[in-house]
DNA sequence: TCGATAATTGGAAGCGCTTCCAATTTATGC
DNA sequence: GCATAAATTGGAAGCGCTTCCAATTATCGA
């Protein structure tokens, strides 16, 4: 029985009264306060009484009203989620969307309000804009994504405002002001490097993303470290900087392939650019992965709708978004916003056909 | 000045008291009730008083607390958003994500709780599952997406439960039980047909989606209507049925191209399949759009990260999600759920290089 | 000009919950 | 066995807002 409810309310619809905490209290024969204690896992309730309350909850199909809970608990939490846009486009749109979905789903359960803002990262007044939004919306928490999560002046300013902060994939400074949430970028870069050197690749083209994305730089460092372990120096890789879009991946890919035809693997800072690089390779008449291997990053849906599907690093973006919200809700209802530091989320390498085909298929 | 607030609160953070309705009332020298009236655009407030209240709101930087508002107004709205999954995958993931983002953003502003559920559409007990979730979560509204939005027995069952309903891209029956929200599918199909026949195409391959997606069928009818206007009969098009995934698009594309090489345009029911069809064409050594034109549907990010970029129909999915929530919130707070019918959202044809290149580029 | 009606305003209750504090019960030490 | 501390319960206030209803003021026709 999927339906755990023992009771039902005839019409669940519009104006049907749902059971309240008082109904539960009455049925369990205790005071409302006691029910509240049980519901919030607070101590000082006899096991027997706790059982009785839980039973009543079950019988009535009671669900706490988060709105009332937050109101009574004086914990109105409003969180701003700040995305970056590059000019008028929405680069890395899956990245943003997945984070936001994770955040809002968690927010719904906690009764936390989440307001999304897209800020142009090229606008010199971007920081002011963000601060203004935070102020206008009276947010008490904020989630920053790259490149904002790695812009120390902004972090300092927000910190001074007294707004609790989570930085997604931020830079080194982030953890001084906020919870810095992200994968182990160095290790992720290393894994890609190890995977490729392990397959025998020796000459690399690396398509970086926009400057100022600290975590992306760290991945590059990790990548180089893996090469070093395989006895390869930095001269084994030529780099190019894109802006995370398909088009820039195409252009950088073409440039890298034209520059030095001996490149046998293209490593890209995200999946969209990898898709572009893939096209560049196809256009050059190269077959993948036989002539050239290509890797992406993020494991967005893109990685499965190109040919061949992309080897990439899976980042649990939804989970990260959810975690950010839970952390902030927690911190803010506890009244404090002082806990800072770094929290690592597990990633993993997803090997697909763009680097390795188990049974070498004849083209 | 982006920051409209005249006042600020020093620390916006954790435990700083935000102005309440009583603060506004005090400053404006009126009763709380009057402020409420102004805030809710209710009649019977003298223009002068209204001004005074609005001024106080501005001065204090007051923002209504939606949690309290909903609590006091006895309008606890919880909406379930039901997505379909095909086996364990998340097909059409952008479609779902965009709807959800639109819905949750609107929900945040209205203080409406949105709970997302992903239900396996192949499960024979899918309907029961949905009803159980609605019951367990005590939802008073639900948003159904294809193919659920076109499954009359489910619609009837939910209707009987007394849960208000919005069907996205539903079938003909939907509007009898719910607000049926979607684009004008027939016209969209027609536009694609007209675009292609206008470009001189005469032999079509049509890659349909999964059965049971009514709106997709309607698009097909519209497409045929356009062909008819161009003097072409149904024999001008051969069809194939995919399941909305890239892979199925690839397979269907290959089949259509192998079947009858005289096909000069491939029309696909969504962008993912069009991306697959694109690959099929590339593999056959065809150049696009010179040898064969390809169209998608939805205008998801995919359409811009393939080569050439896809001509497709833009559906304002986020707007649709938002509209669904606004409608339900409205209906439910008004206490009634009786308004049903159909609401058309504007779409438009986005012409990209997969069908037409303005200045014929030399390959 | 005056009573009657309509337009404004304010007072107070209460939405469902948490939390402070006082009351009660139980456990503990000598 | 009894005073005292500790654990457990309940009462009541109040979070920020809407809304019912009564009180007040303005408007109008004869």
XYZ file of N, CA, C and O in Angstrom, chain A residues 10-13, chain B residues 153-163 165 177 337:
72
model
N -12.511 12.502 2.198
C -13.539 12.684 1.190
C -12.964 13.585 0.135
O -12.074 13.182 -0.600
N -13.382 14.768 0.113
C -12.806 15.725 -0.803
C -11.527 16.281 -0.204
O -11.538 16.869 0.866
N -10.447 16.081 -0.900
C -9.193 16.660 -0.436
C -9.162 18.124 -0.847
O -8.429 18.918 -0.321
N -10.010 18.404 -1.802
C -9.964 19.682 -2.518
C -10.054 20.938 -1.685
O -9.716 20.968 -0.504
N -9.379 8.223 -17.752
C -9.741 7.587 -16.475
C -9.071 8.267 -15.286
O -9.691 8.464 -14.235
N -7.814 8.625 -15.464
C -7.105 9.309 -14.381
C -7.743 10.664 -14.093
O -7.959 11.040 -12.938
N -8.058 11.381 -15.149
C -8.680 12.691 -14.982
C -9.975 12.559 -14.186
O -10.244 13.345 -13.273
N -10.737 11.564 -14.539
C -12.011 11.366 -13.851
C -11.792 11.055 -12.375
O -12.491 11.575 -11.512
N -10.809 10.233 -12.128
C -10.544 9.829 -10.754
C -10.113 11.029 -9.902
O -10.575 11.229 -8.780
N -9.237 11.831 -10.453
C -8.770 13.007 -9.729
C -9.910 13.988 -9.530
O -10.066 14.595 -8.476
N -10.718 14.105 -10.553
C -11.867 14.994 -10.462
C -12.762 14.564 -9.309
O -13.237 15.377 -8.528
N -12.949 13.267 -9.200
C -13.801 12.739 -8.135
C -13.207 13.016 -6.760
O -13.924 13.181 -5.778
N -11.905 13.067 -6.706
C -11.227 13.352 -5.441
C -11.471 14.785 -4.991
O -11.295 15.124 -3.833
N -11.840 15.618 -5.947
C -12.064 17.014 -5.607
C -10.788 17.837 -5.646
O -10.697 18.885 -5.023
N -9.809 17.355 -6.374
C -8.555 18.086 -6.484
C -8.578 18.911 -7.768
O -8.883 18.391 -8.832
N -7.289 20.798 -11.013
C -6.353 20.204 -11.953
C -6.014 21.138 -13.111
O -6.864 21.867 -13.600
N -12.476 18.526 -17.382
C -12.217 18.334 -15.950
C -11.262 19.363 -15.381
O -11.133 19.499 -14.180
N -13.235 25.371 -7.594
C -12.350 24.682 -8.525
C -13.141 24.310 -9.782
O -12.845 23.349 -10.456
